[in-house]
Amino acid sequence: MVKEDSNVLDLFLKIGLDEKTAKNTLANNKVTTNLTAVIHEAAVTDGCDRAVGNLLYTVATKFPANALNHRPTLLQYIVSTKIKTPAQLEAAFAYLSATASENLKVHDFEEACGVGVEVSKDEIERAVSEVFEEKKANILEQRYRTNVGELFGHVRKKLPWADPKVVKEVVDLELYKLLGERTAADNEKPVKKKKEKPVKTEDKAKVEETSAPKQSEEELNPYLIFPSPEENYKVHTEVYFSDQSVLRACNSKELLEKHLKVTGGKVQTRFPPEPNGFLHIGHAKAMFVDFGLAKDRGGGCYLRFDDTNPEAEKKEYIDHIKEIVGWMGWEPFKITYTSDYFQDLYELAVELIRRGHAYVDHQTPDEVKEYREKKMNSPWRDRPIEESLRLFDEMKRGMIDEGKATLRMKQDMQNDNFNMYDLIAYRVKFTPHPHAGDKWCIYPSYDYAHCIVDSLENITHSLCTLEFETRRASYYWLLDALSLYQPFVWEYSRLNVSNTVMSKRKLNRLVTEKWVDGWDDPRLMTLAGLRRRGVTSTAINAFVRGIGITRSDSSMIQLSRLEYHIREELNKTAARTLVVLNPLKVVITNLEAGLVMDLDAKKWPEAPADDASSFYKVPFSRVVYIERSDFRLKDSKDYYGLAPGKSVLLRYAYPIKCTDVILADDKETVLEIRAEYDPSKTIKPKGVLHWVAEPSPGVDPLKVEIRLFDRLFRSENPAELDDWLGDLNPESKVVIQNAYAVPSVSKAALGDRFQFERLGYFAVDKDSTSEKLVFNRTVTLRDNYAKGGNTLCLENPTNI
């Protein structure tokens, strides 16, 4: 392997790449493969001019995948220096991308790329002079801080095929003529503008509205990157074989026309979950891509259950997936099962054998693994076609035991892509199928069934995450081997969220070993768990949309980013109310014992005074309760809570002043506070506290159970730890049995969401009963982790 890398490195150095670029290229398998192929196609294995080599490197990294059949032609233009500038090469890419696999019109191509066009230095000087005349005032103002790149751009518009080196020389000279020598002021760094004061909350919306940067078309519509169904005749994937042959995946005119006739030219996608577990937030991204693209283009998306493994599927999971897809706001065009196509898949497997592309194999799993590692053919690979047909029929009729035979695709055991190592198409399993019953004892593999069912359902865009990219070769090999319609395959980055795990195996272990309370535990990133926690589907979709659907690497997305979108929505939709988690009794000594005042409290911060529905009543009486953490025996300048001799404002009520403290026998534990209230509200304390009062003398406030949820794991990426279960956060769930709430909370129903003022956003849990309501904390009011704070402490203890 080291020797092979050394040979490739020498090849790259011969075409003029510097050593650093060459070594960096070797670290990227895809670019290495492409560049090696380009060098051989261009017949420059013995080396070439550096300028030519740089253009060849650009071809290897940027050549349009839908026009690969024209690459050898372009390379001859480069080697013969008919195309010799980056501008010409970019024009060639644009022309070939539009031409795709159609016949090349040489005259039009050469005209589009400026082949044979020679631009003299006189012409360049005239063009530069014209640009400088147009931009003179700006150049004189900016002097040597002028954006030279913009000047280049204007010259290029006038003379697209001019030599960029000559253009630079002329521009530099013209600048010197106009401005003279650089002065000391020219070399000074520009003075930075003073940082503006933070925008007040009430003005923030106005500022954002006027100063927000304009979004690109792709940000406004992330689905613009996908081609139309009519374009699916273009070559966009090459499959290289060990015998140096190449499969250029594309549809024939006849196949595409037949497909378009069935679909009416509409986009058809599919969301294909396996019914062996609950869906998680990664599936939310997949739904956004699959259902979203179909909806955007006026097409339809299949909900297809990939039920090829009868041992793992359960009706519970099927029912959950159907229900959660609807909750996420998506409506399937049709619900199907891979098992609906078992007969078609079987008949196509027989055809694959007949065409010499599959064989019955008797290797054990260990033998298959060993032979793949050594890139060796199975001893049964070249058995007669008739023999494989007979044995496959015996497999179907239950005459061969489990593990004694498989049907394998005859692909390419010497390929560089391990997903071409004669993948298994069928195996024997004497297990009844949840959907198909006991009709079958042979079941297709994912690698065999997935692409064929995509074709049978006339899927236009087969979209999946990047870990499936290496399977693209097998996908197209099989469809080509069976002469079936080929969907457009595209992979996007997987969604990884911090402080959690999302592999089904790990999630299943958390649930079955009871580390969590079921698949819908609010600490999990399952969609059922997020919903139970109080997260809305629209917040999840906004989060996914914000991440985008690019092919960038699957980097870790911070949980705080999801929480941001949750807060954004709940801030607008969750009614405010008052709840005290850890009550501390306060007796207001100057308030009449039997008096209960009904005060108005706002459900919304901007509640109009004349809208009664925006207010709710809270009782104010002689006994109120505040948070225990809102009282200290010793005051300090930076503390705005209650302390002996100090005043605070009770939200929506009156200022109170602490006049006495009742302590327990240990002289430290506070049992009760005595206070006086200011009915005239002449005192203006800085601190504002939430509170709950006795609704009538001697009657405790409404008791509710509060569940405070935090990150399930302490590490950002627990999945990479050997002892990932040891990383579980012991404080990920804290239950407060006897919190106090205002009386209006008693009307809350399952699914209702509130902002408990100064505490966070909460939702009614399914464990609630008529005797006692249970609330889950959805998210804190702020990102305490960004501040390094404790998520269990009060937020904003001073003001609201």
JSON list of C-alpha atoms in Angstrom, two decimals, residues 180-382:
[
{"chain": "A", "resi": 180, "resn": "GLY", "atom": "CA", "xyz": [1.78, 56.98, -7.31]},
{"chain": "A", "resi": 181, "resn": "GLU", "atom": "CA", "xyz": [3.90, 55.50, -4.52]},
{"chain": "A", "resi": 182, "resn": "ARG", "atom": "CA", "xyz": [2.20, 54.02, -1.48]},
{"chain": "A", "resi": 183, "resn": "THR", "atom": "CA", "xyz": [2.04, 56.46, 1.43]},
{"chain": "A", "resi": 184, "resn": "ALA", "atom": "CA", "xyz": [2.22, 55.70, 5.16]},
{"chain": "A", "resi": 185, "resn": "ALA", "atom": "CA", "xyz": [-1.55, 56.16, 5.31]},
{"chain": "A", "resi": 186, "resn": "ASP", "atom": "CA", "xyz": [-2.01, 53.47, 2.63]},
{"chain": "A", "resi": 187, "resn": "ASN", "atom": "CA", "xyz": [-0.17, 50.98, 4.83]},
{"chain": "A", "resi": 188, "resn": "GLU", "atom": "CA", "xyz": [-2.15, 51.73, 7.97]},
{"chain": "A", "resi": 189, "resn": "LYS", "atom": "CA", "xyz": [-4.75, 49.24, 9.05]},
{"chain": "A", "resi": 190, "resn": "PRO", "atom": "CA", "xyz": [-8.29, 50.54, 8.66]},
{"chain": "A", "resi": 191, "resn": "VAL", "atom": "CA", "xyz": [-9.76, 51.88, 11.89]},
{"chain": "A", "resi": 192, "resn": "LYS", "atom": "CA", "xyz": [-12.36, 49.55, 13.31]},
{"chain": "A", "resi": 193, "resn": "LYS", "atom": "CA", "xyz": [-15.73, 51.03, 14.06]},
{"chain": "A", "resi": 194, "resn": "LYS", "atom": "CA", "xyz": [-16.69, 51.24, 17.70]},
{"chain": "A", "resi": 195, "resn": "LYS", "atom": "CA", "xyz": [-18.84, 48.41, 18.90]},
{"chain": "A", "resi": 196, "resn": "GLU", "atom": "CA", "xyz": [-22.44, 49.49, 19.06]},
{"chain": "A", "resi": 197, "resn": "LYS", "atom": "CA", "xyz": [-24.36, 49.18, 22.31]},
{"chain": "A", "resi": 198, "resn": "PRO", "atom": "CA", "xyz": [-26.61, 46.12, 22.61]},
{"chain": "A", "resi": 199, "resn": "VAL", "atom": "CA", "xyz": [-30.01, 46.64, 21.05]},
{"chain": "A", "resi": 200, "resn": "LYS", "atom": "CA", "xyz": [-32.88, 46.91, 23.49]},
{"chain": "A", "resi": 201, "resn": "THR", "atom": "CA", "xyz": [-35.30, 44.00, 23.40]},
{"chain": "A", "resi": 202, "resn": "GLU", "atom": "CA", "xyz": [-38.19, 46.11, 22.20]},
{"chain": "A", "resi": 203, "resn": "ASP", "atom": "CA", "xyz": [-36.11, 47.48, 19.31]},
{"chain": "A", "resi": 204, "resn": "LYS", "atom": "CA", "xyz": [-34.48, 44.20, 18.34]},
{"chain": "A", "resi": 205, "resn": "ALA", "atom": "CA", "xyz": [-37.25, 43.06, 16.00]},
{"chain": "A", "resi": 206, "resn": "LYS", "atom": "CA", "xyz": [-37.16, 46.36, 14.11]},
{"chain": "A", "resi": 207, "resn": "VAL", "atom": "CA", "xyz": [-33.37, 46.22, 13.73]},
{"chain": "A", "resi": 208, "resn": "GLU", "atom": "CA", "xyz": [-33.44, 42.61, 12.52]},
{"chain": "A", "resi": 209, "resn": "GLU", "atom": "CA", "xyz": [-36.17, 43.46, 10.06]},
{"chain": "A", "resi": 210, "resn": "THR", "atom": "CA", "xyz": [-34.13, 46.28, 8.49]},
{"chain": "A", "resi": 211, "resn": "SER", "atom": "CA", "xyz": [-30.58, 44.90, 8.80]},
{"chain": "A", "resi": 212, "resn": "ALA", "atom": "CA", "xyz": [-30.97, 41.14, 8.21]},
{"chain": "A", "resi": 213, "resn": "PRO", "atom": "CA", "xyz": [-28.77, 40.00, 5.30]},
{"chain": "A", "resi": 214, "resn": "LYS", "atom": "CA", "xyz": [-30.57, 38.89, 2.21]},
{"chain": "A", "resi": 215, "resn": "GLN", "atom": "CA", "xyz": [-30.85, 35.12, 2.03]},
{"chain": "A", "resi": 216, "resn": "SER", "atom": "CA", "xyz": [-29.65, 33.20, -1.00]},
{"chain": "A", "resi": 217, "resn": "GLU", "atom": "CA", "xyz": [-32.12, 31.33, -3.18]},
{"chain": "A", "resi": 218, "resn": "GLU", "atom": "CA", "xyz": [-30.86, 28.04, -1.73]},
{"chain": "A", "resi": 219, "resn": "GLU", "atom": "CA", "xyz": [-31.49, 29.29, 1.82]},
{"chain": "A", "resi": 220, "resn": "LEU", "atom": "CA", "xyz": [-34.98, 30.41, 0.89]},
{"chain": "A", "resi": 221, "resn": "ASN", "atom": "CA", "xyz": [-35.64, 27.14, -0.95]},
{"chain": "A", "resi": 222, "resn": "PRO", "atom": "CA", "xyz": [-33.21, 24.31, -0.03]},
{"chain": "A", "resi": 223, "resn": "TYR", "atom": "CA", "xyz": [-34.69, 22.04, -2.73]},
{"chain": "A", "resi": 224, "resn": "LEU", "atom": "CA", "xyz": [-33.33, 24.07, -5.66]},
{"chain": "A", "resi": 225, "resn": "ILE", "atom": "CA", "xyz": [-30.23, 21.86, -5.71]},
{"chain": "A", "resi": 226, "resn": "PHE", "atom": "CA", "xyz": [-32.17, 18.88, -7.05]},
{"chain": "A", "resi": 227, "resn": "PRO", "atom": "CA", "xyz": [-32.61, 18.34, -10.81]},
{"chain": "A", "resi": 228, "resn": "SER", "atom": "CA", "xyz": [-36.00, 17.87, -12.46]},
{"chain": "A", "resi": 229, "resn": "PRO", "atom": "CA", "xyz": [-37.19, 14.36, -13.43]},
{"chain": "A", "resi": 230, "resn": "GLU", "atom": "CA", "xyz": [-36.76, 15.24, -17.14]},
{"chain": "A", "resi": 231, "resn": "GLU", "atom": "CA", "xyz": [-33.01, 15.62, -16.56]},
{"chain": "A", "resi": 232, "resn": "ASN", "atom": "CA", "xyz": [-32.55, 12.03, -15.41]},
{"chain": "A", "resi": 233, "resn": "TYR", "atom": "CA", "xyz": [-30.91, 10.96, -18.67]},
{"chain": "A", "resi": 234, "resn": "LYS", "atom": "CA", "xyz": [-27.62, 12.56, -17.65]},
{"chain": "A", "resi": 235, "resn": "VAL", "atom": "CA", "xyz": [-24.62, 10.60, -16.45]},
{"chain": "A", "resi": 236, "resn": "HIS", "atom": "CA", "xyz": [-24.05, 11.54, -12.83]},
{"chain": "A", "resi": 237, "resn": "THR", "atom": "CA", "xyz": [-22.25, 8.45, -11.47]},
{"chain": "A", "resi": 238, "resn": "GLU", "atom": "CA", "xyz": [-19.34, 6.38, -12.74]},
{"chain": "A", "resi": 239, "resn": "VAL", "atom": "CA", "xyz": [-18.75, 2.86, -11.44]},
{"chain": "A", "resi": 240, "resn": "TYR", "atom": "CA", "xyz": [-15.16, 1.73, -11.97]},
{"chain": "A", "resi": 241, "resn": "PHE", "atom": "CA", "xyz": [-14.38, -1.99, -12.25]},
{"chain": "A", "resi": 242, "resn": "SER", "atom": "CA", "xyz": [-11.13, -3.81, -11.57]},
{"chain": "A", "resi": 243, "resn": "ASP", "atom": "CA", "xyz": [-10.87, -4.80, -15.26]},
{"chain": "A", "resi": 244, "resn": "GLN", "atom": "CA", "xyz": [-10.64, -1.05, -16.11]},
{"chain": "A", "resi": 245, "resn": "SER", "atom": "CA", "xyz": [-14.18, -0.94, -17.54]},
{"chain": "A", "resi": 246, "resn": "VAL", "atom": "CA", "xyz": [-16.51, 1.85, -16.44]},
{"chain": "A", "resi": 247, "resn": "LEU", "atom": "CA", "xyz": [-20.30, 1.88, -15.96]},
{"chain": "A", "resi": 248, "resn": "ARG", "atom": "CA", "xyz": [-21.71, 5.36, -16.59]},
{"chain": "A", "resi": 249, "resn": "ALA", "atom": "CA", "xyz": [-25.07, 5.30, -14.87]},
{"chain": "A", "resi": 250, "resn": "CYS", "atom": "CA", "xyz": [-27.86, 6.94, -16.82]},
{"chain": "A", "resi": 251, "resn": "ASN", "atom": "CA", "xyz": [-31.27, 6.15, -18.28]},
{"chain": "A", "resi": 252, "resn": "SER", "atom": "CA", "xyz": [-31.84, 5.44, -21.92]},
{"chain": "A", "resi": 253, "resn": "LYS", "atom": "CA", "xyz": [-34.27, 7.68, -23.74]},
{"chain": "A", "resi": 254, "resn": "GLU", "atom": "CA", "xyz": [-36.81, 4.85, -23.88]},
{"chain": "A", "resi": 255, "resn": "LEU", "atom": "CA", "xyz": [-36.61, 4.07, -20.14]},
{"chain": "A", "resi": 256, "resn": "LEU", "atom": "CA", "xyz": [-36.91, 7.72, -19.15]},
{"chain": "A", "resi": 257, "resn": "GLU", "atom": "CA", "xyz": [-39.87, 8.34, -21.47]},
{"chain": "A", "resi": 258, "resn": "LYS", "atom": "CA", "xyz": [-41.64, 5.28, -20.05]},
{"chain": "A", "resi": 259, "resn": "HIS", "atom": "CA", "xyz": [-40.99, 6.52, -16.50]},
{"chain": "A", "resi": 260, "resn": "LEU", "atom": "CA", "xyz": [-42.20, 10.06, -17.25]},
{"chain": "A", "resi": 261, "resn": "LYS", "atom": "CA", "xyz": [-45.36, 8.71, -18.85]},
{"chain": "A", "resi": 262, "resn": "VAL", "atom": "CA", "xyz": [-46.20, 6.85, -15.62]},
{"chain": "A", "resi": 263, "resn": "THR", "atom": "CA", "xyz": [-45.39, 9.78, -13.28]},
{"chain": "A", "resi": 264, "resn": "GLY", "atom": "CA", "xyz": [-46.61, 12.59, -15.51]},
{"chain": "A", "resi": 265, "resn": "GLY", "atom": "CA", "xyz": [-43.21, 14.20, -14.97]},
{"chain": "A", "resi": 266, "resn": "LYS", "atom": "CA", "xyz": [-43.89, 14.75, -11.26]},
{"chain": "A", "resi": 267, "resn": "VAL", "atom": "CA", "xyz": [-41.32, 14.30, -8.52]},
{"chain": "A", "resi": 268, "resn": "GLN", "atom": "CA", "xyz": [-41.75, 11.08, -6.56]},
{"chain": "A", "resi": 269, "resn": "THR", "atom": "CA", "xyz": [-39.64, 10.42, -3.47]},
{"chain": "A", "resi": 270, "resn": "ARG", "atom": "CA", "xyz": [-39.78, 7.88, -0.66]},
{"chain": "A", "resi": 271, "resn": "PHE", "atom": "CA", "xyz": [-39.22, 7.87, 3.10]},
{"chain": "A", "resi": 272, "resn": "PRO", "atom": "CA", "xyz": [-38.14, 4.25, 3.81]},
{"chain": "A", "resi": 273, "resn": "PRO", "atom": "CA", "xyz": [-37.77, 3.57, 7.58]},
{"chain": "A", "resi": 274, "resn": "GLU", "atom": "CA", "xyz": [-37.19, 0.11, 8.98]},
{"chain": "A", "resi": 275, "resn": "PRO", "atom": "CA", "xyz": [-40.02, -0.77, 11.40]},
{"chain": "A", "resi": 276, "resn": "ASN", "atom": "CA", "xyz": [-37.63, -1.97, 14.12]},
{"chain": "A", "resi": 277, "resn": "GLY", "atom": "CA", "xyz": [-37.66, 1.01, 16.48]},
{"chain": "A", "resi": 278, "resn": "PHE", "atom": "CA", "xyz": [-39.00, 4.49, 17.14]},
{"chain": "A", "resi": 279, "resn": "LEU", "atom": "CA", "xyz": [-38.02, 7.37, 14.86]},
{"chain": "A", "resi": 280, "resn": "HIS", "atom": "CA", "xyz": [-35.50, 9.91, 16.14]},
{"chain": "A", "resi": 281, "resn": "ILE", "atom": "CA", "xyz": [-34.56, 13.47, 15.18]},
{"chain": "A", "resi": 282, "resn": "GLY", "atom": "CA", "xyz": [-32.30, 12.20, 12.39]},
{"chain": "A", "resi": 283, "resn": "HIS", "atom": "CA", "xyz": [-35.43, 10.83, 10.73]},
{"chain": "A", "resi": 284, "resn": "ALA", "atom": "CA", "xyz": [-36.95, 14.31, 11.01]},
{"chain": "A", "resi": 285, "resn": "LYS", "atom": "CA", "xyz": [-34.23, 15.52, 8.65]},
{"chain": "A", "resi": 286, "resn": "ALA", "atom": "CA", "xyz": [-34.88, 12.60, 6.28]},
{"chain": "A", "resi": 287, "resn": "MET", "atom": "CA", "xyz": [-38.60, 13.45, 6.26]},
{"chain": "A", "resi": 288, "resn": "PHE", "atom": "CA", "xyz": [-37.82, 17.10, 5.63]},
{"chain": "A", "resi": 289, "resn": "VAL", "atom": "CA", "xyz": [-35.74, 16.11, 2.61]},
{"chain": "A", "resi": 290, "resn": "ASP", "atom": "CA", "xyz": [-38.01, 13.38, 1.19]},
{"chain": "A", "resi": 291, "resn": "PHE", "atom": "CA", "xyz": [-41.47, 14.77, 1.89]},
{"chain": "A", "resi": 292, "resn": "GLY", "atom": "CA", "xyz": [-40.28, 18.38, 1.57]},
{"chain": "A", "resi": 293, "resn": "LEU", "atom": "CA", "xyz": [-38.86, 17.98, -1.94]},
{"chain": "A", "resi": 294, "resn": "ALA", "atom": "CA", "xyz": [-41.99, 16.21, -3.17]},
{"chain": "A", "resi": 295, "resn": "LYS", "atom": "CA", "xyz": [-44.24, 18.89, -1.66]},
{"chain": "A", "resi": 296, "resn": "ASP", "atom": "CA", "xyz": [-42.10, 21.72, -3.05]},
{"chain": "A", "resi": 297, "resn": "ARG", "atom": "CA", "xyz": [-42.31, 20.28, -6.59]},
{"chain": "A", "resi": 298, "resn": "GLY", "atom": "CA", "xyz": [-46.01, 19.34, -6.45]},
{"chain": "A", "resi": 299, "resn": "GLY", "atom": "CA", "xyz": [-45.24, 15.62, -6.37]},
{"chain": "A", "resi": 300, "resn": "GLY", "atom": "CA", "xyz": [-45.70, 12.82, -3.85]},
{"chain": "A", "resi": 301, "resn": "CYS", "atom": "CA", "xyz": [-43.66, 10.91, -1.27]},
{"chain": "A", "resi": 302, "resn": "TYR", "atom": "CA", "xyz": [-44.15, 7.24, -0.49]},
{"chain": "A", "resi": 303, "resn": "LEU", "atom": "CA", "xyz": [-43.99, 6.11, 3.12]},
{"chain": "A", "resi": 304, "resn": "ARG", "atom": "CA", "xyz": [-42.33, 2.76, 2.45]},
{"chain": "A", "resi": 305, "resn": "PHE", "atom": "CA", "xyz": [-41.61, 0.33, 5.27]},
{"chain": "A", "resi": 306, "resn": "ASP", "atom": "CA", "xyz": [-38.32, -1.44, 4.58]},
{"chain": "A", "resi": 307, "resn": "ASP", "atom": "CA", "xyz": [-39.49, -4.72, 6.13]},
{"chain": "A", "resi": 308, "resn": "THR", "atom": "CA", "xyz": [-36.97, -7.19, 4.71]},
{"chain": "A", "resi": 309, "resn": "ASN", "atom": "CA", "xyz": [-36.00, -8.58, 8.15]},
{"chain": "A", "resi": 310, "resn": "PRO", "atom": "CA", "xyz": [-38.99, -10.47, 9.60]},
{"chain": "A", "resi": 311, "resn": "GLU", "atom": "CA", "xyz": [-37.27, -11.00, 12.96]},
{"chain": "A", "resi": 312, "resn": "ALA", "atom": "CA", "xyz": [-36.92, -7.30, 13.81]},
{"chain": "A", "resi": 313, "resn": "GLU", "atom": "CA", "xyz": [-40.21, -5.79, 12.61]},
{"chain": "A", "resi": 314, "resn": "LYS", "atom": "CA", "xyz": [-43.11, -5.14, 15.00]},
{"chain": "A", "resi": 315, "resn": "LYS", "atom": "CA", "xyz": [-46.60, -3.74, 14.45]},
{"chain": "A", "resi": 316, "resn": "GLU", "atom": "CA", "xyz": [-45.98, -1.36, 17.36]},
{"chain": "A", "resi": 317, "resn": "TYR", "atom": "CA", "xyz": [-43.21, 0.32, 15.37]},
{"chain": "A", "resi": 318, "resn": "ILE", "atom": "CA", "xyz": [-45.25, 0.44, 12.15]},
{"chain": "A", "resi": 319, "resn": "ASP", "atom": "CA", "xyz": [-48.16, 2.13, 13.95]},
{"chain": "A", "resi": 320, "resn": "HIS", "atom": "CA", "xyz": [-45.80, 4.57, 15.64]},
{"chain": "A", "resi": 321, "resn": "ILE", "atom": "CA", "xyz": [-44.10, 5.55, 12.38]},
{"chain": "A", "resi": 322, "resn": "LYS", "atom": "CA", "xyz": [-47.42, 6.19, 10.61]},
{"chain": "A", "resi": 323, "resn": "GLU", "atom": "CA", "xyz": [-48.61, 8.34, 13.49]},
{"chain": "A", "resi": 324, "resn": "ILE", "atom": "CA", "xyz": [-45.38, 10.31, 13.96]},
{"chain": "A", "resi": 325, "resn": "VAL", "atom": "CA", "xyz": [-45.08, 11.09, 10.23]},
{"chain": "A", "resi": 326, "resn": "GLY", "atom": "CA", "xyz": [-48.51, 12.74, 10.44]},
{"chain": "A", "resi": 327, "resn": "TRP", "atom": "CA", "xyz": [-47.56, 14.59, 13.62]},
{"chain": "A", "resi": 328, "resn": "MET", "atom": "CA", "xyz": [-44.49, 15.98, 11.84]},
{"chain": "A", "resi": 329, "resn": "GLY", "atom": "CA", "xyz": [-46.83, 17.55, 9.30]},
{"chain": "A", "resi": 330, "resn": "TRP", "atom": "CA", "xyz": [-46.26, 15.18, 6.36]},
{"chain": "A", "resi": 331, "resn": "GLU", "atom": "CA", "xyz": [-48.86, 13.31, 4.32]},
{"chain": "A", "resi": 332, "resn": "PRO", "atom": "CA", "xyz": [-47.69, 10.24, 2.38]},
{"chain": "A", "resi": 333, "resn": "PHE", "atom": "CA", "xyz": [-48.68, 9.92, -1.26]},
{"chain": "A", "resi": 334, "resn": "LYS", "atom": "CA", "xyz": [-49.04, 6.20, -0.58]},
{"chain": "A", "resi": 335, "resn": "ILE", "atom": "CA", "xyz": [-48.04, 3.76, 2.18]},
{"chain": "A", "resi": 336, "resn": "THR", "atom": "CA", "xyz": [-46.19, 0.70, 0.89]},
{"chain": "A", "resi": 337, "resn": "TYR", "atom": "CA", "xyz": [-44.03, -2.12, 2.18]},
{"chain": "A", "resi": 338, "resn": "THR", "atom": "CA", "xyz": [-40.99, -3.70, 0.57]},
{"chain": "A", "resi": 339, "resn": "SER", "atom": "CA", "xyz": [-42.82, -6.99, 1.23]},
{"chain": "A", "resi": 340, "resn": "ASP", "atom": "CA", "xyz": [-45.53, -5.83, -1.22]},
{"chain": "A", "resi": 341, "resn": "TYR", "atom": "CA", "xyz": [-42.93, -6.49, -3.92]},
{"chain": "A", "resi": 342, "resn": "PHE", "atom": "CA", "xyz": [-41.60, -9.86, -2.73]},
{"chain": "A", "resi": 343, "resn": "GLN", "atom": "CA", "xyz": [-42.92, -11.65, -5.82]},
{"chain": "A", "resi": 344, "resn": "ASP", "atom": "CA", "xyz": [-41.43, -9.04, -8.18]},
{"chain": "A", "resi": 345, "resn": "LEU", "atom": "CA", "xyz": [-38.14, -9.17, -6.33]},
{"chain": "A", "resi": 346, "resn": "TYR", "atom": "CA", "xyz": [-38.03, -12.96, -6.55]},
{"chain": "A", "resi": 347, "resn": "GLU", "atom": "CA", "xyz": [-38.75, -12.97, -10.30]},
{"chain": "A", "resi": 348, "resn": "LEU", "atom": "CA", "xyz": [-36.05, -10.35, -10.89]},
{"chain": "A", "resi": 349, "resn": "ALA", "atom": "CA", "xyz": [-33.59, -12.42, -8.86]},
{"chain": "A", "resi": 350, "resn": "VAL", "atom": "CA", "xyz": [-34.30, -15.37, -11.18]},
{"chain": "A", "resi": 351, "resn": "GLU", "atom": "CA", "xyz": [-33.70, -13.06, -14.15]},
{"chain": "A", "resi": 352, "resn": "LEU", "atom": "CA", "xyz": [-30.44, -11.87, -12.58]},
{"chain": "A", "resi": 353, "resn": "ILE", "atom": "CA", "xyz": [-29.25, -15.47, -12.38]},
{"chain": "A", "resi": 354, "resn": "ARG", "atom": "CA", "xyz": [-30.30, -16.10, -15.99]},
{"chain": "A", "resi": 355, "resn": "ARG", "atom": "CA", "xyz": [-28.24, -13.10, -17.12]},
{"chain": "A", "resi": 356, "resn": "GLY", "atom": "CA", "xyz": [-25.21, -14.50, -15.34]},
{"chain": "A", "resi": 357, "resn": "HIS", "atom": "CA", "xyz": [-25.14, -11.81, -12.65]},
{"chain": "A", "resi": 358, "resn": "ALA", "atom": "CA", "xyz": [-25.99, -13.91, -9.55]},
{"chain": "A", "resi": 359, "resn": "TYR", "atom": "CA", "xyz": [-25.14, -17.30, -8.11]},
{"chain": "A", "resi": 360, "resn": "VAL", "atom": "CA", "xyz": [-26.08, -19.50, -5.17]},
{"chain": "A", "resi": 361, "resn": "ASP", "atom": "CA", "xyz": [-23.25, -19.62, -2.63]},
{"chain": "A", "resi": 362, "resn": "HIS", "atom": "CA", "xyz": [-22.59, -21.99, 0.29]},
{"chain": "A", "resi": 363, "resn": "GLN", "atom": "CA", "xyz": [-19.91, -20.06, 2.16]},
{"chain": "A", "resi": 364, "resn": "THR", "atom": "CA", "xyz": [-20.41, -19.47, 5.88]},
{"chain": "A", "resi": 365, "resn": "PRO", "atom": "CA", "xyz": [-20.51, -15.87, 7.15]},
{"chain": "A", "resi": 366, "resn": "ASP", "atom": "CA", "xyz": [-16.92, -16.24, 8.42]},
{"chain": "A", "resi": 367, "resn": "GLU", "atom": "CA", "xyz": [-15.78, -17.57, 5.06]},
{"chain": "A", "resi": 368, "resn": "VAL", "atom": "CA", "xyz": [-17.53, -14.74, 3.23]},
{"chain": "A", "resi": 369, "resn": "LYS", "atom": "CA", "xyz": [-15.77, -12.23, 5.50]},
{"chain": "A", "resi": 370, "resn": "GLU", "atom": "CA", "xyz": [-12.36, -13.88, 4.96]},
{"chain": "A", "resi": 371, "resn": "TYR", "atom": "CA", "xyz": [-12.74, -14.05, 1.18]},
{"chain": "A", "resi": 372, "resn": "ARG", "atom": "CA", "xyz": [-13.86, -10.41, 1.01]},
{"chain": "A", "resi": 373, "resn": "GLU", "atom": "CA", "xyz": [-10.85, -9.28, 3.05]},
{"chain": "A", "resi": 374, "resn": "LYS", "atom": "CA", "xyz": [-8.58, -11.17, 0.63]},
{"chain": "A", "resi": 375, "resn": "LYS", "atom": "CA", "xyz": [-10.59, -10.05, -2.45]},
{"chain": "A", "resi": 376, "resn": "MET", "atom": "CA", "xyz": [-11.01, -13.71, -3.43]},
{"chain": "A", "resi": 377, "resn": "ASN", "atom": "CA", "xyz": [-13.86, -15.19, -5.45]},
{"chain": "A", "resi": 378, "resn": "SER", "atom": "CA", "xyz": [-16.15, -17.74, -3.84]},
{"chain": "A", "resi": 379, "resn": "PRO", "atom": "CA", "xyz": [-15.49, -21.30, -5.05]},
{"chain": "A", "resi": 380, "resn": "TRP", "atom": "CA", "xyz": [-19.15, -21.42, -6.17]},
{"chain": "A", "resi": 381, "resn": "ARG", "atom": "CA", "xyz": [-19.01, -18.13, -8.10]},
{"chain": "A", "resi": 382, "resn": "ASP", "atom": "CA", "xyz": [-18.70, -19.71, -11.54]}
]
